Short mmCIF file of C-alpha atoms in Angstrom, two decimals:
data_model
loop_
_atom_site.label_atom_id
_atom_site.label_comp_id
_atom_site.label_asym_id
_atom_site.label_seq_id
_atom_site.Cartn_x
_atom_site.Cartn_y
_atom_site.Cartn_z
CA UNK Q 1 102.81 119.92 90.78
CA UNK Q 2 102.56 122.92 92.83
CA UNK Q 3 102.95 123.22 96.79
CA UNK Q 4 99.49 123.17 98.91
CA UNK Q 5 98.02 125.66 95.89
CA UNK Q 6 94.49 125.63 97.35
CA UNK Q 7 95.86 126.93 100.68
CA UNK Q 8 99.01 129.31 98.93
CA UNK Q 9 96.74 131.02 96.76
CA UNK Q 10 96.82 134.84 96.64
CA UNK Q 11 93.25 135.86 97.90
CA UNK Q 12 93.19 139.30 96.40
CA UNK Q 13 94.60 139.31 93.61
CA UNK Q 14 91.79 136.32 93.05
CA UNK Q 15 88.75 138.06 93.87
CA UNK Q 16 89.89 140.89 91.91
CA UNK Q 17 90.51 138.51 88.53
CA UNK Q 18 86.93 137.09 89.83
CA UNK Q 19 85.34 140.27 89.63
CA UNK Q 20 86.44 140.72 86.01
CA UNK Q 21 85.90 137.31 84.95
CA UNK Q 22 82.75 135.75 86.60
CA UNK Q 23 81.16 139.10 88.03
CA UNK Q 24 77.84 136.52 89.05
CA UNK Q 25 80.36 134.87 91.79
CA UNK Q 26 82.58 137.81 93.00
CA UNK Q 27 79.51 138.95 95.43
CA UNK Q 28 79.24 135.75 97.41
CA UNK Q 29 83.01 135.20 97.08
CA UNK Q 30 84.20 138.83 97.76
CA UNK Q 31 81.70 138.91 101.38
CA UNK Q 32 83.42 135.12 101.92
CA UNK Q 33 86.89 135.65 101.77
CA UNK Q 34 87.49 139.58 101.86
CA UNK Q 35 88.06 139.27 105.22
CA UNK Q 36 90.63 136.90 107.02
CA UNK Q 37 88.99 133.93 108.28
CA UNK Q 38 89.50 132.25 112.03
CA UNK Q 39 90.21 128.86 112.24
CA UNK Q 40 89.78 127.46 115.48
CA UNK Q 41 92.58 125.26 116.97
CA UNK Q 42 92.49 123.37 120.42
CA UNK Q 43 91.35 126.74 121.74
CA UNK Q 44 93.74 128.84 119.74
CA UNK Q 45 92.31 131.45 117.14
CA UNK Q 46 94.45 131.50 113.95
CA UNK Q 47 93.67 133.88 110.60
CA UNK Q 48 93.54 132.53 107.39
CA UNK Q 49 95.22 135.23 105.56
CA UNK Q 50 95.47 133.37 102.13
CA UNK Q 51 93.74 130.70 100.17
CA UNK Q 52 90.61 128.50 100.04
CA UNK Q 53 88.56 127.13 102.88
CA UNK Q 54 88.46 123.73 103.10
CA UNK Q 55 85.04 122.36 102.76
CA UNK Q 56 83.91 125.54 100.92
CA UNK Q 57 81.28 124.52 98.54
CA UNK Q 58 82.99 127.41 96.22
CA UNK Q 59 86.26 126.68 96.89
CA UNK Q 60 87.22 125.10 93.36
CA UNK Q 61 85.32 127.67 91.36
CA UNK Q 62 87.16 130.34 93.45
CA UNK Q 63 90.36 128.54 92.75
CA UNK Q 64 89.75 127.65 88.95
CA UNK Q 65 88.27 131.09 88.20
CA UNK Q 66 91.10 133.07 89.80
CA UNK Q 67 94.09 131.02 88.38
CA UNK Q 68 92.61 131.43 84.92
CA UNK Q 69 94.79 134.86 84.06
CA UNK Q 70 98.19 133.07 84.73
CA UNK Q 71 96.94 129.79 82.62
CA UNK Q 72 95.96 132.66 80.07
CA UNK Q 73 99.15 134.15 80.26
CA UNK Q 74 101.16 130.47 79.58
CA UNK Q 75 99.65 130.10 76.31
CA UNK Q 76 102.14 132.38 74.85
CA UNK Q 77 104.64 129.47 75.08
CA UNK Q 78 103.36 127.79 72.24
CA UNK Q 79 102.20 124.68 74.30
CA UNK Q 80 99.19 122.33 74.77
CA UNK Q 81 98.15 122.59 78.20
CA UNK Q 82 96.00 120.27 80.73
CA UNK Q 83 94.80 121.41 84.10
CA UNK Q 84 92.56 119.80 86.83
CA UNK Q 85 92.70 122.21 89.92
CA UNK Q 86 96.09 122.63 90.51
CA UNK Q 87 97.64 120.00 88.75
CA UNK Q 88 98.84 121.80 85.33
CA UNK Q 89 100.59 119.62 82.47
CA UNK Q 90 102.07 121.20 79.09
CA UNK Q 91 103.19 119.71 76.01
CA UNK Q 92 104.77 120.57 73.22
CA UNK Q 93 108.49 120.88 71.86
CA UNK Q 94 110.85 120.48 75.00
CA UNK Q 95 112.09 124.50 73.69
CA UNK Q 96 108.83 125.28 74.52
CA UNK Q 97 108.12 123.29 77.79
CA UNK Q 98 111.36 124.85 78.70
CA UNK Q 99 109.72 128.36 77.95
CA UNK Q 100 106.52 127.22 79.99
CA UNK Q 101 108.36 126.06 82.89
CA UNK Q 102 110.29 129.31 83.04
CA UNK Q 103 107.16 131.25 83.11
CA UNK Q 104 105.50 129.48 85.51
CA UNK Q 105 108.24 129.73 87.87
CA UNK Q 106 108.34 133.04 87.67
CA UNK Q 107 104.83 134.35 87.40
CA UNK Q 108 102.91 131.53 89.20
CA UNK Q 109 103.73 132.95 92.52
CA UNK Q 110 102.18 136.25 91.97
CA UNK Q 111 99.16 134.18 92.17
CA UNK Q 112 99.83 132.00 94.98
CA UNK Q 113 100.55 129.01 92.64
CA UNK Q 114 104.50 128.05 93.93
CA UNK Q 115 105.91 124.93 91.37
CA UNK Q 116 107.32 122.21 92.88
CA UNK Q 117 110.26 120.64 91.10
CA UNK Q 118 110.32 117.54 92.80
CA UNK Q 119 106.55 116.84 92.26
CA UNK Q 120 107.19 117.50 88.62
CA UNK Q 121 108.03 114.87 85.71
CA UNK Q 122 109.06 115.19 82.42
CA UNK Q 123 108.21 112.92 79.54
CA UNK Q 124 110.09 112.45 76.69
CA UNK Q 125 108.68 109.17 74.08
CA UNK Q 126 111.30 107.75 71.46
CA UNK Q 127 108.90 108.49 68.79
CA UNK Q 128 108.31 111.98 69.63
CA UNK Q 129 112.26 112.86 69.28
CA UNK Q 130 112.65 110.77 66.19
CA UNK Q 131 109.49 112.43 64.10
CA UNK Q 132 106.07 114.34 64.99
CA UNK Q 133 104.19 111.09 64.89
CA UNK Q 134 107.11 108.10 65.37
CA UNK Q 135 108.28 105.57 63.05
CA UNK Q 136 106.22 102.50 62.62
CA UNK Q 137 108.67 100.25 63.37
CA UNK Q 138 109.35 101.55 66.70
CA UNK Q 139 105.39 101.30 67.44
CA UNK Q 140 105.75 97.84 66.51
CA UNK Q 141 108.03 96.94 68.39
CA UNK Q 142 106.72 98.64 71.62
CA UNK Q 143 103.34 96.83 70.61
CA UNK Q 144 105.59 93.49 70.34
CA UNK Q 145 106.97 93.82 73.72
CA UNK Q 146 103.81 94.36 75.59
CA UNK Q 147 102.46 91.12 73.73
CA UNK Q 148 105.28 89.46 74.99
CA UNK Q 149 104.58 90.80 78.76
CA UNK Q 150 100.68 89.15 77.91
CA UNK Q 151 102.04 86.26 76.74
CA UNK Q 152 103.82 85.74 79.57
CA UNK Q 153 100.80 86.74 82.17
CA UNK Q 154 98.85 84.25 80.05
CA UNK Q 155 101.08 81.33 81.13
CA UNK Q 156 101.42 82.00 84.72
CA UNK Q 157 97.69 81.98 84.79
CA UNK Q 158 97.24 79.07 82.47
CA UNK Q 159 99.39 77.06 85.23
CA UNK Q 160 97.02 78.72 87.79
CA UNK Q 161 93.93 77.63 86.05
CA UNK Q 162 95.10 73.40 86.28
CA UNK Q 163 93.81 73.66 89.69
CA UNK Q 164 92.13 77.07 90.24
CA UNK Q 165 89.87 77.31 86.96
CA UNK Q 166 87.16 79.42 88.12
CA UNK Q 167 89.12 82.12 89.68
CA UNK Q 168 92.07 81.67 86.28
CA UNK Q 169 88.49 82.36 84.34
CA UNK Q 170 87.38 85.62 86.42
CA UNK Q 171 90.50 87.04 86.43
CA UNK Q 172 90.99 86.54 82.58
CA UNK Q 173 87.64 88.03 81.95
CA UNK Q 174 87.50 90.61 84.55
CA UNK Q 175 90.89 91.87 84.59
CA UNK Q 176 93.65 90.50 82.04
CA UNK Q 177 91.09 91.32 79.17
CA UNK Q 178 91.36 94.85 79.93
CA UNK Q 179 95.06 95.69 79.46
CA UNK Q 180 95.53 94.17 75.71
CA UNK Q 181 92.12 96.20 75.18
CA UNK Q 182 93.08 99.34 76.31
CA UNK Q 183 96.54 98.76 74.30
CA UNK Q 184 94.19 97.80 71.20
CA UNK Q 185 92.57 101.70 71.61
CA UNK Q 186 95.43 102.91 71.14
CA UNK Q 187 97.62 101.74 68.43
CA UNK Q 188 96.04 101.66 64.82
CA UNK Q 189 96.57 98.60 62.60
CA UNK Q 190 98.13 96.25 64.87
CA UNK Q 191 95.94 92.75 64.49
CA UNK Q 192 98.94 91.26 63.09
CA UNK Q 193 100.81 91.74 65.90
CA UNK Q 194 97.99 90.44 68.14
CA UNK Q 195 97.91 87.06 66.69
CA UNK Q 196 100.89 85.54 68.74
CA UNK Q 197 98.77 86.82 71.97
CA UNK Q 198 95.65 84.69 70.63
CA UNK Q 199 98.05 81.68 70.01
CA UNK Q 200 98.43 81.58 73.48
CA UNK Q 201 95.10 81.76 74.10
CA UNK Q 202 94.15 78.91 72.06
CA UNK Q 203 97.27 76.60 72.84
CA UNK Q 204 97.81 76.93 76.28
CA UNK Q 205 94.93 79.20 78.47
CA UNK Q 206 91.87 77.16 76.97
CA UNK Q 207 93.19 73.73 77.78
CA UNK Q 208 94.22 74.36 80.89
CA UNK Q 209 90.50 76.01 81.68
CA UNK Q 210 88.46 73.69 79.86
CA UNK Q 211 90.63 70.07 79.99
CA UNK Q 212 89.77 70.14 76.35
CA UNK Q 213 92.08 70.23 73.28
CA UNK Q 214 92.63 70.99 70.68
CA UNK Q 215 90.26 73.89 69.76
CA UNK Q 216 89.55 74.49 66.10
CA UNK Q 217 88.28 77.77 64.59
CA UNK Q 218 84.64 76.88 65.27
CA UNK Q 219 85.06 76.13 68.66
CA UNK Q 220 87.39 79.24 69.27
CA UNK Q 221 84.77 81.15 67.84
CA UNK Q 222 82.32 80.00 70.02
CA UNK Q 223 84.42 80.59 73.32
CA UNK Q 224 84.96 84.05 72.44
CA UNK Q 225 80.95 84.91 71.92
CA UNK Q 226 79.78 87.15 75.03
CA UNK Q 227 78.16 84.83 77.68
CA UNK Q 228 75.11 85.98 77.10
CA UNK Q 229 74.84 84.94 73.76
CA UNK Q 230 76.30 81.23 74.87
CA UNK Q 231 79.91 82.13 74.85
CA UNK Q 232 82.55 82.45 77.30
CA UNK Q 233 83.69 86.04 76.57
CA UNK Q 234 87.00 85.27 76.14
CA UNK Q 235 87.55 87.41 72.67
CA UNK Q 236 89.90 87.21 69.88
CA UNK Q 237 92.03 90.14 70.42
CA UNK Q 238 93.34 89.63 66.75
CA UNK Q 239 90.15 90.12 65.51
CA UNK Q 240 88.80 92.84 68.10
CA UNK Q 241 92.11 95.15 68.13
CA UNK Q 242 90.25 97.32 64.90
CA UNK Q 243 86.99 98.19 66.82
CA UNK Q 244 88.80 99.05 70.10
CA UNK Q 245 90.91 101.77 68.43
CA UNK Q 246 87.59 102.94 66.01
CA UNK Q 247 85.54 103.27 68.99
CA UNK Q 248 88.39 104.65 71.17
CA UNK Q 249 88.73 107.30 68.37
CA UNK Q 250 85.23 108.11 67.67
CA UNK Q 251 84.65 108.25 71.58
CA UNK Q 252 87.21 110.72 72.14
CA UNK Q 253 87.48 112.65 68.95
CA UNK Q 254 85.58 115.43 70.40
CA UNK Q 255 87.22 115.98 73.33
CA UNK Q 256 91.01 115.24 71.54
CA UNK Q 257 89.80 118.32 69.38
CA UNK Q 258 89.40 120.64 72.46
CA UNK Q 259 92.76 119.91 73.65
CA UNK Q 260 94.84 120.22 70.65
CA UNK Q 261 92.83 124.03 70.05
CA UNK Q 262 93.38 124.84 73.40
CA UNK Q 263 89.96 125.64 74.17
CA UNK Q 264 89.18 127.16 77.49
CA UNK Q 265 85.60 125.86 77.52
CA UNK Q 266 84.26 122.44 76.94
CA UNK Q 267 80.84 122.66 74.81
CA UNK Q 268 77.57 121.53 76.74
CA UNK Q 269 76.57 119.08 74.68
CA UNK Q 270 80.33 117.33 74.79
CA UNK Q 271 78.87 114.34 76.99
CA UNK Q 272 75.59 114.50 74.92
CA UNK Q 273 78.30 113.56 72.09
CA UNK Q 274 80.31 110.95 73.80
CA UNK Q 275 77.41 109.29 75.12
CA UNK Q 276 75.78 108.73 71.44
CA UNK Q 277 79.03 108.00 70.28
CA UNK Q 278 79.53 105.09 72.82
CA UNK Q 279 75.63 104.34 71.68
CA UNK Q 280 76.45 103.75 68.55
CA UNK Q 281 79.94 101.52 69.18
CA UNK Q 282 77.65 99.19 71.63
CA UNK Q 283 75.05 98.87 68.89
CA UNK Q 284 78.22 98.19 66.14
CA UNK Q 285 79.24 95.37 68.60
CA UNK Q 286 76.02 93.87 69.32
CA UNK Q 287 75.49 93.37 65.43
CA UNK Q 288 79.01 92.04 64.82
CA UNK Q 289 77.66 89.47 67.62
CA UNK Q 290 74.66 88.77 66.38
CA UNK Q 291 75.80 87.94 62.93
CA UNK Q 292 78.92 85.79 64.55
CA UNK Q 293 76.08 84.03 66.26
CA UNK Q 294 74.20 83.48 63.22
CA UNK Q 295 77.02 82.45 61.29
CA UNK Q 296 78.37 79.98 63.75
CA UNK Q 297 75.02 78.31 64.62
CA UNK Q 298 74.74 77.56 60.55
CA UNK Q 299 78.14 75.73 60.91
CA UNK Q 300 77.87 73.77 64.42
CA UNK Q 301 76.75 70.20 64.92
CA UNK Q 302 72.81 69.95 65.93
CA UNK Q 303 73.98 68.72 69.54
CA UNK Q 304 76.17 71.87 69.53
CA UNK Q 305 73.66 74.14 68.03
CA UNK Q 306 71.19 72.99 70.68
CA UNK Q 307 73.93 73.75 73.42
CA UNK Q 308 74.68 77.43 72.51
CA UNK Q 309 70.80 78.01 71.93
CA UNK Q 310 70.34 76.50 76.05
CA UNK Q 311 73.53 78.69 77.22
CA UNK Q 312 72.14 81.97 75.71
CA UNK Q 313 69.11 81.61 77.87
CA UNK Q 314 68.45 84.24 80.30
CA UNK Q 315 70.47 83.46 83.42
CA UNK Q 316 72.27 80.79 81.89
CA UNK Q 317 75.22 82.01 82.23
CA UNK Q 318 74.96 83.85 85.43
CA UNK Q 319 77.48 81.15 87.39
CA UNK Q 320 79.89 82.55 85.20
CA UNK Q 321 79.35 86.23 85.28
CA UNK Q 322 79.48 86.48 89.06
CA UNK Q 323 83.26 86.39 90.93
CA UNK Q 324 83.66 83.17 92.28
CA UNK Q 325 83.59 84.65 96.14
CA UNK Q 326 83.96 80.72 98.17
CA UNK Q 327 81.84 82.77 100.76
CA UNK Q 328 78.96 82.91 99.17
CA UNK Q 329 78.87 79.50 98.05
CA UNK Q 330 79.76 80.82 94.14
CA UNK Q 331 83.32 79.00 93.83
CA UNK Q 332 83.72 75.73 91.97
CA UNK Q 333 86.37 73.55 92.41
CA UNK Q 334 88.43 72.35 89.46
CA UNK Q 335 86.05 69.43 88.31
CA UNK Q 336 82.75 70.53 89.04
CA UNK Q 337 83.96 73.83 86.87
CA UNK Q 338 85.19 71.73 83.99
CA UNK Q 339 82.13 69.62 84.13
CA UNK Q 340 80.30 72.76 83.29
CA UNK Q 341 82.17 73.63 80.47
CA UNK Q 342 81.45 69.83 79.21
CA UNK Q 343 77.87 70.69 79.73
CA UNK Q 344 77.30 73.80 78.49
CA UNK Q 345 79.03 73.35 75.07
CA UNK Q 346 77.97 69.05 74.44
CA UNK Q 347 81.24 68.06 75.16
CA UNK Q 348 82.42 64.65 77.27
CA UNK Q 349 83.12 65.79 80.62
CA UNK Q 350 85.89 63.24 82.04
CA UNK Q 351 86.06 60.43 83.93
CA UNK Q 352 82.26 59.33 83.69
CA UNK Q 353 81.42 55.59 84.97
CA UNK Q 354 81.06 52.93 82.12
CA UNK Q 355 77.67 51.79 82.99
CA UNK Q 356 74.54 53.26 84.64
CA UNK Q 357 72.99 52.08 87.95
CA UNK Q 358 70.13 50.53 85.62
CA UNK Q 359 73.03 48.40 83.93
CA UNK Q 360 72.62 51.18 80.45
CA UNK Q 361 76.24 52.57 78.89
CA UNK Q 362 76.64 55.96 80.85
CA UNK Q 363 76.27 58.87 78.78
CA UNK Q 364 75.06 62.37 79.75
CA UNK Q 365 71.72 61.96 78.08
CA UNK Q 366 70.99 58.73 79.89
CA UNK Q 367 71.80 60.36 83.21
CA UNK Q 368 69.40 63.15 82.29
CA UNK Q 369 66.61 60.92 81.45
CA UNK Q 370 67.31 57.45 84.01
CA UNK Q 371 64.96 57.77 87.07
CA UNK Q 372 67.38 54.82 89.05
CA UNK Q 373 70.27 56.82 88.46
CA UNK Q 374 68.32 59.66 90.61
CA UNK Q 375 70.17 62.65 88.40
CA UNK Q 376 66.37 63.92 87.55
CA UNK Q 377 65.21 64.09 90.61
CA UNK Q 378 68.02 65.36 92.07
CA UNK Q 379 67.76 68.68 89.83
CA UNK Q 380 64.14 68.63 90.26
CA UNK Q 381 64.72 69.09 94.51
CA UNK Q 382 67.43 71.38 93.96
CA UNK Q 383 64.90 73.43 92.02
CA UNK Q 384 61.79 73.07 94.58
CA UNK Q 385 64.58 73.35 97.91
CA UNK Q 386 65.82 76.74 96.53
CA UNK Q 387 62.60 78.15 95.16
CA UNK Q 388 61.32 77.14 99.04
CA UNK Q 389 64.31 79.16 101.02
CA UNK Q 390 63.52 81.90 98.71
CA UNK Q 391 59.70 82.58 99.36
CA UNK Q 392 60.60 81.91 102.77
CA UNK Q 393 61.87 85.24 103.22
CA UNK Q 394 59.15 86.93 101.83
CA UNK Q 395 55.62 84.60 102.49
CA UNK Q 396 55.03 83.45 105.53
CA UNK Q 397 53.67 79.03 106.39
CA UNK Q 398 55.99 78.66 103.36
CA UNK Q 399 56.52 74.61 102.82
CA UNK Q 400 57.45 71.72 100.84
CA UNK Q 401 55.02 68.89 99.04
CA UNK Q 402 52.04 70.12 100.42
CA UNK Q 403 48.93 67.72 100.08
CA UNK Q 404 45.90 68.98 97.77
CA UNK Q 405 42.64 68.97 99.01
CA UNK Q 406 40.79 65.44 98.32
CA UNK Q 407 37.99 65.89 95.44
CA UNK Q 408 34.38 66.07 96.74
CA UNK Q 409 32.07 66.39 93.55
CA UNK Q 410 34.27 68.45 91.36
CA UNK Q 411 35.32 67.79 88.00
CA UNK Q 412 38.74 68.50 86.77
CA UNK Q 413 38.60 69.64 82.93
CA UNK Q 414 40.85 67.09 81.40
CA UNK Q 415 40.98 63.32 81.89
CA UNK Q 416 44.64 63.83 82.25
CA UNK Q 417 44.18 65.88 85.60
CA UNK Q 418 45.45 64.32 88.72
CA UNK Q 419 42.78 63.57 90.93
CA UNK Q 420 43.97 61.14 92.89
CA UNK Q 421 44.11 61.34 96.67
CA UNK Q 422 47.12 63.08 98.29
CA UNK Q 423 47.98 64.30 95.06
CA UNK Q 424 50.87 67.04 95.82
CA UNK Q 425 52.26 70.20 94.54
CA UNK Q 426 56.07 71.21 95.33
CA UNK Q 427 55.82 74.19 96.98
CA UNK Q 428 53.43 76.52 99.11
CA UNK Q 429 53.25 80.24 100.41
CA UNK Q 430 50.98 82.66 102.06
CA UNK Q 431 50.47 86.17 100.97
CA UNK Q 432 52.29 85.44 97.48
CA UNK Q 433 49.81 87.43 96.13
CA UNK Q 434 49.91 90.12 99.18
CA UNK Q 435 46.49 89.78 100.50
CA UNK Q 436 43.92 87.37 101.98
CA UNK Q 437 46.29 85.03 103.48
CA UNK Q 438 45.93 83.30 100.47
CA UNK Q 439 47.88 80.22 99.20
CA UNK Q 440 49.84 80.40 96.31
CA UNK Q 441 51.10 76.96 94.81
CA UNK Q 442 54.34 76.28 92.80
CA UNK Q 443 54.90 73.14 90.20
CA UNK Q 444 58.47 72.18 89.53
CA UNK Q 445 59.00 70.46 86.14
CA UNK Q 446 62.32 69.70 85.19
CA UNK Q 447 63.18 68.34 81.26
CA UNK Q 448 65.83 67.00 79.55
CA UNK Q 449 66.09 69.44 76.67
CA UNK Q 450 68.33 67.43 74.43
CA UNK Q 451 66.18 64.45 74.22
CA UNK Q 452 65.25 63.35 70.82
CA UNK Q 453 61.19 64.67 71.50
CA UNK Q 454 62.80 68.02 71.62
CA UNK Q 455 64.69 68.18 68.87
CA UNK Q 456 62.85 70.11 66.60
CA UNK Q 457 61.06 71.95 69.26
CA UNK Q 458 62.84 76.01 70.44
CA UNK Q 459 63.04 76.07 74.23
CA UNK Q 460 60.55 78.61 74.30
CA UNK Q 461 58.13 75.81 72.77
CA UNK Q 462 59.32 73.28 75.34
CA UNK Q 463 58.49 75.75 78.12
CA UNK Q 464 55.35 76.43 76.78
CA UNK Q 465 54.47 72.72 76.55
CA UNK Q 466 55.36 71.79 79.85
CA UNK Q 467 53.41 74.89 81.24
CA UNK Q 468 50.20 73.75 79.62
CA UNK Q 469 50.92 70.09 80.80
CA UNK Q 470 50.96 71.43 84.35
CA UNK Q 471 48.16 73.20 84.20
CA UNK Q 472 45.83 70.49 82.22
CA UNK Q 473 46.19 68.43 85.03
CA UNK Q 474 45.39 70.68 87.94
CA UNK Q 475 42.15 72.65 85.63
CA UNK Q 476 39.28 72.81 87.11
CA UNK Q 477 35.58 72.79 84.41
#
């Protein structure tokens, strides 16, 4: 608010304050700046008479420390005040602002700090004229017009998302999420008036994402689990608005106390403070999680159940974490997106074929498990083709299918080892293991983890299974 401060400010009468105030900088400072300064121009020699110099590593502790006596000298207006360098802000009754304004006018130039009208705004809320802390029906209704502005940014992107889901997701997640949430922070009590917001949600933004409709409670309460626990992330913000403004609170209690004292110092351990506070909110959310989980997993259909179990895998839901950038191949169009969705929750994805290539009714599961349809060995290649063009930029003679030495007189360990001739692995590298030119060999095994054999089995058991499979047939007596 003031006019080029760093540069106006009045160099003696600074180092002088300095002295009095911070006598463990006035010796550098004082042999800096008690002298004027050249400045070298296109050949010219100009003297800096006044102010800072730019690029000074001091030059904000100069400035801070010597514009302390005229921030000391405001405080007699009866007003909160803010500063950060030399932007100053003041509140309080507008008798008093009036007051602080006045003085600052008037005494700020004495230390090279010149206010600047124009630059200047005044603030005056509804609910600050009407009563200290404002009526709560004007809150509500200032709460009920920002829904309203959501509500209406949730159906322009709903009609985005019938041909753009991905990108209508992202954007939801990484960027229309945030404003309701910082709103949430801070009003108190106001998951009533969120609930028309999470109607839209539910009616409109989900089906047009997912081509799926309509969603009851249990399936709401799904989408809005964190992705990492095999949700979508898109929250309630009914049922979230209460922790936003406890955390919000509890975060910045500490620091909310320092202004409204008017403390001139901020505590060392302030961040410590913050930091545990924060902590302690992301452990508070991670339980509320956890036991939505648990509670929701007790309710869901076993197909269901096993679904959310598969999507909170690690790296599961990574296709939906990362911004859907078409440049980096992470963009899906419309259907292979929705087709996701299907999959990731055991819902029908549309417009499957009637019968298999085999002549079998077409379901997921049979497309999973039929070798004439091709699907399995389809993701198996995916799965040896990328593992390949990764070790390829790391190993060197890395290659695809290569042939196992024949047998000559050794005896593999089980009869169910493969000892045939030309027997293959998937994938090959040299210097995997960094020395020896040695060979390292990778086994793809893809599964179909919603086939009835699995059923009863965790996926960590299924893993372990099929790694002990591999290697009884490869184990040497």
């Amino acid at each position: 608010m003031a006019n080029n401060a760093f540069n106006s400010l009045n160099r003696e009468v600074a180092l002088r304050n300095i002295q009095h105030l911070c006598p463990s900088l006035s010796v550098v400072l004082i042999n800096t700046y008690r002298e004027d300064i050249d400045l070298f121009v296109d050949g010219a020699t100009l003297l800096s008479t006044e102010g800072t110099t730019q690029g000074d590593p001091l030059a904000m502790a100069m400035y801070g420390i010597g514009i302390l006596p005229l921030i000391k000298k405001l405080q007699t207006c009866d007003v909160t005040q803010t500063w950060y360098a030399d932007d100053a802000a003041a509140a309080g009754s507008t008798a008093n602002i009036r007051c602080w304004w006045d003085m600052i006018t008037k005494a700020g130039p004495m230390f090279g700090y010149y206010p600047n009208a124009s630059k200047t705004h005044l603030i005056v809320k509804q609910e600050y004229v009407q009563s200290a802390k404002g009526t709560r029906t004007h809150i509500e209704q200032y709460v009920k017009n920002k829904i309203s502005e959501f509500i209406g940014e949730v159906k322009i992107l709903s009609a985005f998302a019938l041909t753009q889901p991905h990108a209508a997701y992202s954007a939801f997640c990484h960027g229309l999420i945030g404003k309701w949430t910082y709103l949430a922070r801070t009003i108190p009590h106001s998951s009533e008036l969120f609930i028309p917001l999470e109607n839209a949600i539910r009616t409109i933004f989900l089906p047009s994402l997912t081509g799926q409709s309509p969603f009851n409670d249990t399936d709401r309460n799904m989408l809005a689990l964190p992705t990492r626990l095999g949700g979508l992330g898109i929250i309630n913000p009914s049922l979230m608005s209460l922790y936003h403004y406890t955390t919000s609170v509890n975060v910045t209690s500490a620091l909310a106390n320092l202004v409204i004292t008017r403390a001139t110092l901020m505590p060392s351990d302030l961040g410590i403070q913050q930091l545990e506070e924060k902590n302690l909110a992301r452990n508070q959310r991670k339980a509320m999680e956890t036991a939505s989980v648990i509670e929701l997993l007790a309710i869901l259909p076993a197909k269901q159940k096993r679904s959310v179990e598969i999507a909170s895998e690690k790296g599961a839901s990574s296709w939906l974490n990362a911004l859907p950038i078409a440049r980096h191949g992470f963009a899906l169009h419309k259907s292979a997106f929705r087709d996701a969705i299907c999959l990731r929750y055991g819902w029908q994805p549309p417009l499957l074929p009637s019968h298999c290539i085999c002549g079998s009714i077409y379901t997921v599961e049979h497309a999973m498990n039929c070798p004439s349809g091709g699907f399995p060995s389809i993701r198996h290649n995916e799965v040896q083709d990328l593992t390949s063009a990764f070790l390829s930029e790391v190993c060197h003679n890395v290659h695809t299918e290569p042939t196992l030495q024949p047998l000559q007189g050794e005896h593999l360990k089980y009869k169910s080892a493969n000892g045939e001739v030309g027997a293959r692995l998937d994938v090959a590298a040299q210097n995997f293991w960094g020395k020896d030119h040695q060979t390292a060999y990778f086994d793809v095994r893809i599964f179909n983890p919603f086939a009835q054999s699995y059923a009863n089995s965790s996926m960590s058991k299924c893993y372990r299974k099929h790694e002990l499979d591999k290697k009884r047939n490869m184990k040497k007596e």
